[in-house]
Amino acid sequence: MEKKQHGDLTAGLLDDAPVAVDNPVKVQDLTFRDGHQSLFATRGRTEDFIPIAEDMDRVGYYSMEVWGGATFDTMHRFLGEDPWERIRTLKKYIKKTPFSMLLRGQNLVGYRNYPDDLAEAFVDRACENGMDIFRVFDALNDFRNFETAVKIIKKHGKHFQGAICYSLTESRMGGAVYNLDYYLRKAKDLEDMGADTICIKDMAGLIAPYDAFVLVKALKESVKAPIHLHSHFTSGMADMSLLKAIEAGVDIVDTCLSPWAYRTSHPAVEPLVAALRCTSRDTGFDLKLLARCSEYMEKISPKYRHLLDDRMSIIDINVLLHQTPGGMLSNLVNQLREMDALDKIDEVFRQLPIVRRELGQVPLVTPTSQIVGIQTVNNVLFDSPQERYKMITAQVKDLCYGLYGKTAVPIDPEVQKKALKGYPRGEQPITTRPADVLDPELGKAEADVQGLAKDMDDVLIYALYPTTGKRFLRWKYGHEEIPREVKTKTLEEVKTEEELVRKAKAGLLVEKCVKDAPEKGAGARTFNVFVDGEFFQVDVEQVGGAPVITSIVQAPQPTAVPQAAPVAAPTMVSVPPPPPKPAAAPAPPAAQPAPPAARPAAAAPVGGTSIEAPMPGMIIRYEVGEGASVNEGDVVLILEAMKMENSIASPVSGTVKKINFKDGDTVQKGDVLAVIG
Ligand code: CO
């Protein structure tokens, strides 16, 4: 039989004769990680993967991505699942197919650079627990942030996949920074580091099909390591880009089972398998087997549907217009909405490329997309014609100091100087590998959870996520009951809740009561909802910027009609009075809803200069106490908004006369945080 050439994809379809498959496309499945991370805020539960795990193992995937990214965070925080246990459990069912994970370089599976001792311990435990392939990336494409992880991966004889974040400054690959040369240079760097495979990580779905063709072809000609393409469907181009990359000779591509594909997720595997049939790059996969797996995913998907963006369109046209990741856009819109400034969105879009350039033309991926986006919002809202960068977030200061690594182009010197004025680590930026300036943390973490943590896996959960990690360990060892909203639900329960959510979304949110709930994480709120005369407590949380309902608990109704509750001016929320306690009666069998914590008065009763919250957020800490004297410009408190920390300074010199909130409190825009007299 005549051997067909790679690009000769139509051969065999015309004469219906089998074609020699000389180079089948290898496929990695992402359903158990990036699929639900992209569509359902990473809420996929292990119990929902087990029933098809063995079938998935039979498909013939190159690998299955089952861990890393946000899974570690959400599992211990929201699902009450031990993240390490997921690897071990799935390994029992998936014996042939290698496991892969997404590792955020020195950020591991968190959102900041961790010191080397933590990075070494984490990668070591991931290897020991059964991880085979490590897809390592860095938001700045600064591969010095890979060094520690790669050392441990290699020590264990595991597979190091070096990923390059795909970024653009205009609508197509090219320009002064993210051009073909840039990617080829980065790929060579990875090969020099010993990368077993090289991944183009197109996290925002920006890669255009013909750019994918040009890029893959050039990479295949200049590096030996197999090339892997990861592209999100967000803009609607990913199917086409995969096909063009396949024509150009890409070795491995990423897909999901169809029910968890498309939208901000990935191309579906089934159409790709069908499209490549009888070509020289036929995957050889059994479509019937895949259909069976997908049918199962379809069946359990109602459990997650409430987390899905419910717009009609499955593509986000804004990504095509602005080349910014979809998640980042929804964050910006949310932030502006909370500030009552949605009309400024066009100005944000106008300034975004300027701020990004000033901050070193960084790729826009977690966490840099958030850092650039929120700083742009701050600039649009707070800058004056006389002064730019009036409110600089702590994360931008860290970026300017060099704590994230080296940016693609130098940071604007003016902005850098302003950001580093009074910066605690020093006013001169570093040029070394960021982790070189970080102190070890593992010893302290071990000491902190002594008696609670049973092994290094436990210690690492705490070390990476101190607050929620410790709470999880308390759940795990029965020191604390797992809250209802964390426990798993049946399909039936989910359907009932879905109906409630539908009603709530239809405008039946009668009472908007923001309860201080720092233990639920930043941005988490509890709403008291009345639907058809029944009372529910609904937890809403900001996931990737979009509000997501995380739990609904039916509760006995407070007696007072909430709208009639006296609203204590000038607070922005009304609080229903607690239910009356029946005098001398036995305690009611059903738990009464906890009365929402009364929020501190937000008025400024004493004379002096009020410091008002410039934005809604959570108070991280007050830097001064009542009675302290402050100079104009001194930081009074740190306010967190959209996961970014803002220093709020005193506009005058004087004495702190009043502090109205405490650390961890949630505040609204305009609340008086402190009074200086
Ligand atoms: Co991805």
XYZ file of C-alpha atoms and ligand atoms in Angstrom:
678
model
C 0.000 0.000 0.000
C 1.273 3.398 -0.973
C 2.308 5.598 1.909
C 0.622 8.967 1.955
C 2.280 12.225 2.901
C 1.365 14.081 6.083
C -0.427 16.951 4.440
C -2.341 14.668 2.097
C -5.411 14.528 4.260
C -8.033 13.874 1.617
C -6.269 10.823 0.301
C -8.189 7.704 1.114
C -11.524 9.440 1.440
C -12.086 9.402 -2.306
C -11.240 5.790 -3.040
C -12.413 4.564 0.357
C -9.304 2.466 0.717
C -7.550 2.440 4.071
C -4.643 4.817 4.193
C -1.372 3.981 5.787
C -1.448 5.761 9.095
C 2.144 6.740 9.396
C 1.743 9.463 11.967
C -1.443 9.261 14.048
C -2.304 12.408 15.955
C -1.847 11.788 19.657
C -4.630 13.142 21.832
C -4.631 14.227 25.455
C -7.991 14.304 27.219
C -8.699 17.268 29.497
C -12.215 16.410 30.631
C -11.176 15.705 34.223
C -9.200 18.945 34.661
C -9.315 21.853 32.231
C -12.769 20.840 30.948
C -14.568 21.432 34.222
C -12.144 24.169 35.241
C -13.158 26.093 32.123
C -16.886 25.418 32.262
C -17.831 24.662 35.848
C -15.400 26.608 38.042
C -13.354 23.417 38.615
C -16.119 21.794 40.620
C -15.913 18.314 39.059
C -15.982 15.607 41.740
C -13.947 12.401 41.706
C -17.104 10.320 42.200
C -18.368 11.567 38.833
C -15.190 10.511 37.013
C -14.901 6.988 38.381
C -17.788 5.399 36.430
C -16.104 6.083 33.060
C -12.484 5.972 34.188
C -11.893 2.438 32.890
C -13.541 3.178 29.549
C -11.447 6.324 29.188
C -8.349 4.243 29.834
C -9.322 2.061 26.863
C -9.626 4.927 24.355
C -5.916 5.113 23.651
C -5.250 8.651 24.776
C -1.654 9.817 24.826
C -2.359 11.064 28.347
C -5.169 12.305 30.558
C -4.895 15.598 32.370
C -6.504 14.940 35.727
C -4.908 17.314 38.205
C -3.220 20.657 38.788
C -4.375 24.122 37.799
C -7.201 25.132 40.081
C -8.202 21.599 41.140
C -6.026 21.596 44.246
C -7.630 24.829 45.450
C -11.263 24.032 44.722
C -11.150 20.417 45.913
C -10.002 21.177 49.433
C -11.904 24.482 49.627
C -15.301 23.718 48.105
C -15.599 19.964 47.616
C -14.177 18.618 50.870
C -11.957 16.333 48.796
C -8.319 15.592 49.483
C -6.589 16.646 46.252
C -3.851 14.031 46.638
C -6.420 11.287 47.062
C -7.878 12.056 43.613
C -4.651 11.007 41.886
C -4.440 7.774 43.836
C -8.114 6.928 43.353
C -8.128 7.543 39.591
C -4.921 5.496 39.233
C -6.819 2.458 40.468
C -9.091 2.666 37.425
C -6.784 4.228 34.837
C -3.828 1.899 34.724
C -2.438 2.334 31.195
C -2.911 5.988 30.280
C -0.300 8.355 31.751
C -1.576 11.142 34.007
C -0.656 14.731 33.409
C -1.046 17.858 35.470
C -0.773 21.598 34.956
C 1.916 23.120 37.154
C 2.159 26.900 37.356
C 5.949 26.892 37.619
C 7.067 28.345 40.926
C 3.400 29.227 41.619
C 2.755 25.448 41.824
C -1.037 25.181 42.103
C -1.484 28.526 43.831
C -1.350 32.176 42.907
C 2.027 33.402 44.139
C 5.638 32.378 43.857
C 6.471 29.847 46.537
C 9.979 29.340 47.936
C 12.097 26.464 46.671
C 11.605 24.199 49.672
C 7.843 24.170 49.094
C 8.247 23.729 45.338
C 10.580 20.774 45.808
C 8.318 19.091 48.350
C 5.220 19.647 46.239
C 6.629 18.245 43.003
C 8.185 15.368 44.909
C 4.817 14.423 46.422
C 3.050 14.801 43.062
C 5.528 12.342 41.543
C 5.155 9.909 44.441
C 1.368 10.058 44.285
C 1.385 8.976 40.648
C 1.727 11.981 38.382
C 3.544 11.140 35.142
C 3.638 14.239 32.920
C 4.157 17.765 34.208
C 3.003 20.566 31.947
C 4.931 23.480 33.431
C 4.200 27.093 32.541
C 4.984 30.561 33.803
C 2.763 33.591 33.313
C 5.710 35.691 32.114
C 7.333 32.855 30.118
C 10.294 33.348 32.452
C 11.669 29.829 32.508
C 13.880 30.512 35.513
C 10.617 29.903 37.367
C 10.718 26.278 36.086
C 14.152 25.402 37.407
C 13.246 23.979 40.793
C 10.269 21.989 39.540
C 12.196 20.547 36.591
C 15.027 19.382 38.835
C 12.604 17.268 40.881
C 10.625 16.034 37.845
C 13.850 14.800 36.266
C 15.058 13.279 39.516
C 11.968 11.076 39.537
C 12.422 10.203 35.865
C 9.084 11.801 34.972
C 8.093 13.696 31.832
C 8.763 17.443 31.678
C 6.524 19.233 29.223
C 7.633 22.844 28.839
C 4.764 25.172 27.985
C 4.965 28.548 26.288
C 2.050 30.874 27.013
C 0.692 32.041 23.677
C 0.146 35.761 23.714
C -0.571 38.531 21.246
C -0.336 42.286 21.181
C -2.484 42.581 18.078
C -4.987 40.400 16.315
C -2.396 38.044 14.785
C 0.956 36.591 15.724
C 3.705 39.110 14.967
C 4.628 42.628 15.964
C 7.543 43.629 18.133
C 7.166 41.088 20.930
C 5.061 37.981 20.321
C 6.305 37.091 16.861
C 7.511 33.811 15.373
C 11.076 34.464 16.525
C 9.896 34.865 20.095
C 8.191 31.460 20.127
C 11.068 29.692 18.383
C 13.539 31.192 20.848
C 11.377 30.129 23.790
C 11.057 26.602 22.374
C 14.833 26.331 22.019
C 15.236 27.496 25.625
C 12.876 24.741 26.727
C 14.732 22.151 24.723
C 17.953 23.289 26.383
C 16.269 22.771 29.748
C 15.545 19.168 28.810
C 11.879 19.437 27.835
C 10.535 16.041 26.739
C 7.720 17.760 24.842
C 6.892 21.400 24.138
C 3.409 22.819 24.479
C 1.927 25.929 22.929
C -0.478 26.941 25.655
C -3.186 29.091 24.117
C -5.175 29.714 27.270
C -7.404 32.429 25.785
C -8.225 30.825 22.439
C -6.289 33.475 20.528
C -4.329 31.367 18.068
C -5.672 31.793 14.549
C -5.659 28.698 12.326
C -3.064 29.975 9.865
C -0.823 31.225 12.664
C -1.081 27.768 14.207
C 0.017 26.295 10.878
C 2.998 28.649 10.510
C 4.041 28.271 14.139
C 3.830 24.481 14.288
C 5.620 24.069 10.979
C 8.457 26.332 12.123
C 8.687 24.564 15.478
C 8.804 21.149 13.820
C 11.706 22.368 11.692
C 13.695 23.867 14.539
C 13.255 21.670 17.621
C 13.315 17.909 18.084
C 10.892 17.598 20.992
C 7.319 16.649 20.016
C 4.960 19.653 19.779
C 1.686 19.760 21.708
C -1.070 22.302 21.044
C -3.437 23.401 23.799
C -6.110 25.839 22.662
C -9.340 26.962 24.277
C -12.484 27.244 22.171
C -13.401 30.667 23.636
C -13.124 32.606 20.380
C -14.509 29.759 18.267
C -11.284 29.172 16.333
C -9.786 26.229 18.208
C -11.260 23.448 16.025
C -9.860 25.099 12.924
C -6.536 25.816 14.601
C -6.168 22.205 15.689
C -6.803 20.997 12.163
C -4.286 23.421 10.652
C -1.760 22.457 13.324
C -2.343 18.799 12.447
C -1.702 19.584 8.781
C 1.523 21.289 9.862
C 2.597 18.161 11.724
C 1.690 18.839 15.357
C 2.249 15.708 17.427
C -0.276 16.013 20.253
C -3.523 17.973 20.682
C -5.863 18.584 23.617
C -9.582 17.792 23.584
C -12.519 17.080 25.898
C -15.459 14.726 25.709
C -18.164 16.660 23.858
C -20.497 17.457 26.795
C -17.613 19.245 28.531
C -16.131 20.749 25.370
C -16.580 24.063 23.542
C -17.438 27.456 25.095
C -14.378 28.420 27.168
C -13.326 24.749 27.196
C -11.682 22.863 24.312
C -12.531 21.246 20.999
C -14.488 18.018 21.367
C -12.708 14.773 20.658
C -15.450 13.048 18.649
C -15.588 15.360 15.597
C -11.803 15.419 15.470
C -11.650 11.633 15.458
C -14.271 11.526 12.703
C -12.561 14.237 10.671
C -9.221 12.433 10.669
C -10.630 9.015 9.784
C -9.016 7.354 6.814
C -6.268 9.937 6.644
C -2.594 9.549 7.336
C -3.178 11.074 10.766
C -6.132 8.927 11.833
C -6.265 8.708 15.641
C -7.558 5.153 15.471
C -9.963 5.872 18.331
C -13.231 3.963 18.649
C -16.036 6.493 18.254
C -18.550 4.140 19.862
C -16.455 3.925 22.997
C -16.122 7.703 23.088
C -19.857 8.093 22.573
C -20.474 5.865 25.579
C -18.201 8.016 27.736
C -19.867 11.191 26.513
C -23.322 9.795 27.118
C -22.389 9.264 30.730
C -20.972 12.786 31.064
C -24.182 14.141 29.561
C -26.185 12.254 32.176
C -24.328 13.649 35.168
C -23.905 17.171 33.787
C -27.064 18.629 35.365
C -25.070 18.486 38.601
C -22.859 21.189 37.202
C -25.129 23.073 34.827
C -25.828 25.897 37.288
C -22.146 26.798 37.095
C -22.265 27.217 33.332
C -22.427 30.587 31.662
C -25.997 30.565 30.380
C -25.580 32.833 27.385
C -26.885 31.551 24.089
C -23.642 32.048 22.198
C -20.958 29.460 22.763
C -18.269 31.856 21.578
C -17.066 35.093 23.088
C -16.786 37.692 20.373
C -14.964 40.034 22.752
C -11.937 37.760 22.588
C -11.790 38.337 18.846
C -12.241 42.070 19.323
C -9.879 42.697 22.233
C -7.530 39.673 22.360
C -8.099 39.415 26.077
C -8.980 36.186 27.858
C -12.686 35.617 28.389
C -12.332 35.194 32.153
C -10.474 38.472 32.409
C -13.237 40.321 30.606
C -15.935 39.055 32.918
C -13.749 40.090 35.865
C -13.435 43.611 34.546
C -17.142 43.892 33.903
C -17.881 42.643 37.421
C -15.433 45.018 39.020
C -16.891 47.964 37.135
C -20.423 46.895 37.959
C -19.613 46.748 41.666
C -18.230 50.248 41.383
C -21.314 51.486 39.531
C -19.037 52.381 36.662
C -20.037 50.041 33.846
C -20.186 53.064 31.542
C -16.383 53.197 31.796
C -15.880 49.861 30.051
C -14.835 51.442 26.749
C -12.252 53.539 28.560
C -10.950 50.368 30.232
C -10.612 48.695 26.832
C -8.786 51.788 25.545
C -6.338 51.888 28.447
C -5.772 48.149 28.808
C -3.119 47.895 26.064
C -1.391 51.000 27.448
C -1.223 49.658 30.999
C -0.150 46.246 29.723
C 2.689 47.831 27.729
C 3.766 49.927 30.708
C 3.829 46.810 32.864
C 6.161 44.984 30.487
C 3.794 43.612 27.821
C 3.123 40.518 29.931
C 1.113 37.601 28.544
C -2.445 37.741 29.852
C -2.925 34.541 31.832
C -3.628 33.841 35.499
C -2.452 35.766 37.469
C -1.095 38.491 35.158
C -4.432 38.982 33.363
C -5.995 39.855 36.709
C -3.087 42.064 37.732
C -3.152 44.117 34.532
C -6.948 44.190 34.352
C -7.584 45.435 37.876
C -4.782 48.006 37.666
C -6.387 49.341 34.504
C -9.722 49.620 36.294
C -8.001 51.447 39.169
C -6.361 53.846 36.729
C -9.608 54.556 34.912
C -11.485 55.160 38.159
C -8.973 56.952 40.365
C -6.379 58.693 38.204
C -6.542 62.430 37.689
C -5.144 64.456 34.798
C -2.274 65.416 37.123
C -1.487 61.971 38.453
C -1.507 58.522 36.896
C -1.267 55.218 38.821
C -2.775 56.835 41.885
C -3.857 53.508 43.397
C -1.311 50.785 42.671
C -2.162 47.264 43.816
C 0.294 45.254 45.910
C 0.535 42.740 43.065
C 1.630 45.413 40.578
C 4.280 46.505 43.090
C 5.498 42.897 43.307
C 5.577 42.708 39.505
C 7.578 45.929 39.334
C 9.989 44.597 41.948
C 10.610 41.483 39.855
C 8.860 38.998 42.133
C 7.035 37.373 39.214
C 10.110 37.292 36.988
C 11.341 39.104 33.927
C 8.739 40.765 31.714
C 8.791 40.459 27.916
C 9.874 44.103 27.593
C 11.150 46.350 30.393
C 8.546 47.927 32.681
C 8.057 51.667 32.163
C 10.690 53.247 34.474
C 8.341 55.985 35.706
C 5.653 53.497 36.682
C 8.225 51.192 38.244
C 9.721 53.992 40.345
C 6.315 55.102 41.557
C 5.253 51.545 42.393
C 8.413 50.824 44.378
C 8.338 53.990 46.468
C 8.325 52.687 50.044
C 8.100 49.045 48.872
C 9.004 46.916 51.900
C 11.554 44.678 50.152
C 13.399 47.655 48.689
C 13.049 50.353 46.079
C 15.514 48.762 43.633
C 14.021 45.965 41.521
C 15.708 42.567 41.496
C 16.988 40.838 38.366
C 17.612 37.429 39.919
C 15.327 34.412 39.779
C 12.387 35.457 42.001
C 12.571 32.446 44.322
C 16.158 33.407 45.173
C 14.813 36.146 47.427
C 12.130 34.017 49.088
C 12.698 32.539 52.535
C 11.934 28.861 53.175
C 8.425 28.189 54.496
C 8.116 24.446 54.880
C 9.515 24.238 58.420
C 7.126 26.835 59.723
C 4.202 25.168 57.950
C 5.088 21.826 59.537
C 5.239 23.428 62.964
C 1.933 25.249 62.407
C -0.050 22.080 61.739
C 1.796 19.743 64.070
C -0.712 17.352 65.589
C -3.223 18.040 62.812
C -1.308 17.070 59.667
C -0.477 13.357 59.413
C 1.977 13.484 56.517
C 3.711 15.765 54.029
C 0.647 15.764 51.741
C -1.373 17.313 54.575
C 1.375 19.812 55.372
C 1.430 20.950 51.748
C -2.327 21.533 51.667
C -1.821 23.881 54.597
C 1.394 25.449 53.288
C -0.218 26.399 49.978
C -3.579 27.430 51.391
C -3.168 28.293 55.074
C -6.741 29.301 55.944
C -8.811 26.947 53.826
C -6.156 24.230 54.019
C -6.273 24.129 57.798
C -10.061 24.067 57.720
C -9.926 21.158 55.274
C -7.586 19.200 57.550
C -10.050 19.742 60.366
C -12.813 18.327 58.179
C -10.633 15.457 57.030
C -9.825 14.282 60.546
C -13.274 14.905 61.981
C -12.385 17.886 64.165
C -15.046 19.897 62.453
C -18.185 18.884 60.619
C -18.110 19.262 56.863
C -20.620 21.981 56.005
C -23.643 20.987 54.015
C -22.710 23.078 50.990
C -19.419 21.211 50.683
C -20.966 17.761 50.735
C -21.820 15.946 47.556
C -25.369 16.130 46.211
C -27.531 13.739 44.275
C -28.877 14.540 40.835
C -32.342 14.967 42.357
C -31.166 17.489 44.933
C -29.354 19.383 42.253
C -32.464 19.556 40.091
C -34.486 21.027 42.964
C -31.840 23.619 43.587
C -31.632 24.442 39.911
C -35.284 25.355 39.940
C -34.634 27.705 42.836
C -31.710 29.285 41.100
C -33.852 29.807 38.046
C -36.444 31.605 40.121
C -33.798 33.591 41.932
C -32.272 34.666 38.669
C -35.697 35.639 37.374
C -35.622 38.540 39.779
C -36.969 37.013 42.934
C -33.969 38.040 45.014
C -36.069 39.961 47.482
C -33.519 40.674 50.103
C -29.905 41.430 49.363
C -28.203 40.932 52.636
C -24.454 40.902 52.569
C -23.261 38.853 55.464
C -19.674 39.183 56.522
C -18.261 35.842 55.595
C -14.481 35.962 55.373
C -14.238 32.255 56.129
C -15.943 31.585 52.811
C -13.137 33.310 50.965
C -12.894 36.677 49.368
C -15.922 37.675 47.370
C -18.189 35.083 48.989
C -21.547 36.343 50.154
C -24.688 34.958 51.575
C -28.001 36.211 50.271
C -31.253 35.611 52.037
C -33.726 34.738 49.361
C -37.489 34.514 49.524
C -39.041 32.399 46.841
C -42.786 31.838 46.860
C -42.926 32.606 50.569
C -40.110 30.248 51.465
C -36.804 31.364 52.881
C -33.403 30.241 51.590
C -29.840 31.151 52.286
C -27.909 31.335 49.047
C -24.119 31.451 49.018
C -22.722 33.301 46.082
C -19.084 33.396 45.258
C -16.979 35.148 42.656
C -15.510 32.451 40.470
C -13.201 33.794 37.820
C -15.073 37.045 38.239
C -18.556 35.715 37.566
C -20.928 35.302 40.489
C -21.677 31.651 40.980
C -24.235 30.191 43.346
C -22.372 27.676 45.470
C -25.062 26.547 47.834
C -28.712 26.937 48.692
C -29.985 25.926 52.064
C -33.640 26.110 53.004
C -34.042 27.754 56.382
C -36.927 28.662 58.668
C -38.265 32.039 57.717
C -37.597 35.037 59.903
C -40.869 36.509 61.039
C -40.333 40.039 59.814
C -40.915 40.836 56.194
C -37.485 41.887 55.083
C -38.478 44.856 52.962
C -40.186 46.357 55.967
C -37.075 46.127 58.113
C -35.901 49.565 59.052
C -32.881 50.467 57.037
C -30.315 52.171 59.155
C -28.961 54.947 57.020
C -26.406 55.190 55.581
C -25.621 51.492 55.334
C -26.369 50.042 51.961
C -27.882 46.805 53.135
C -30.808 45.934 55.266
C -30.675 43.160 57.767
C -33.750 41.193 58.734
C -34.152 41.029 62.487
C -33.360 37.643 64.019
C -36.338 35.361 64.554
C -37.927 35.871 67.959
C -37.080 33.229 70.530
C -40.229 31.696 71.990
C -40.046 32.435 75.712
C -39.723 29.394 77.976
C -40.316 27.052 75.091
C -38.082 24.112 74.213
C -35.612 24.807 71.451
C -37.208 24.278 68.037
C -36.069 21.079 66.359
C -35.001 22.807 63.163
C -31.966 24.998 63.337
C -32.808 28.660 63.182
C -30.909 30.586 60.575
C -28.052 32.380 62.211
C -28.904 36.041 62.368
C -26.733 37.810 59.854
C -23.910 39.522 61.667
C -24.720 43.160 62.155
C -22.363 45.274 60.158
C -20.557 48.069 61.948
C -22.017 51.488 61.480
C -20.532 52.989 58.394
C -21.208 56.571 59.309
C -18.619 58.988 60.619
C -20.122 60.237 63.863
C -17.012 61.967 65.090
C -15.488 65.029 63.537
C -12.465 64.664 61.349
C -11.515 63.434 57.934
C -13.205 60.229 56.862
C -11.392 57.602 54.856
C -14.045 55.993 52.694
C -13.794 52.698 50.866
C -13.034 53.622 47.241
C -14.381 50.246 46.144
C -16.237 47.311 47.653
C -13.950 44.665 49.074
C -12.603 42.916 52.137
C -10.364 44.453 54.757
C -7.132 42.475 54.888
C -5.766 44.428 57.838
C -5.528 47.822 59.467
C -1.928 48.995 59.627
C -2.694 51.385 62.497
C -4.948 51.326 65.550
C -7.166 53.947 67.158
C -5.086 56.616 68.819
C -2.102 56.175 66.507
C -0.762 59.209 64.770
C -0.369 59.124 61.016
C 1.226 61.349 58.437
C -0.411 62.260 55.164
C 0.202 59.381 52.765
C 0.737 56.739 55.459
C -1.035 53.473 54.777
C -3.998 53.072 57.100
C -5.304 49.750 55.837
C -5.103 47.171 53.078
C -8.319 46.562 51.179
C -8.695 43.541 48.939
C -10.884 43.816 45.859
C -11.022 41.185 43.102
C -8.115 39.322 44.800
C -5.883 42.403 44.426
C -4.640 44.265 47.478
C -4.912 48.047 47.607
C -3.158 50.227 50.186
C -5.508 52.907 51.454
C -3.537 55.910 52.635
C -4.479 58.763 54.932
C -5.200 61.974 53.037
C -4.169 64.081 56.048
C -1.803 64.019 59.021
C -3.393 63.531 62.417
C -4.581 60.964 64.925
C -6.680 57.907 64.134
C -9.874 58.767 65.969
C -12.038 55.880 64.890
C -11.702 52.526 63.166
C -15.066 51.276 62.010
C -14.319 47.732 60.852
C -12.105 44.824 61.721
C -9.799 42.608 59.677
C -11.776 40.292 57.433
C -14.842 42.547 57.246
C -16.554 43.057 53.926
C -17.173 46.690 53.072
C -19.166 48.554 50.480
C -17.990 51.432 48.384
C -18.315 54.637 50.414
C -18.226 52.968 53.845
C -16.187 55.039 56.290
C -13.232 52.838 57.152
C -11.486 55.188 59.552
C -11.633 58.747 60.776
C -8.513 60.866 61.137
C -8.763 63.925 63.380
Co -6.181 25.612 29.543
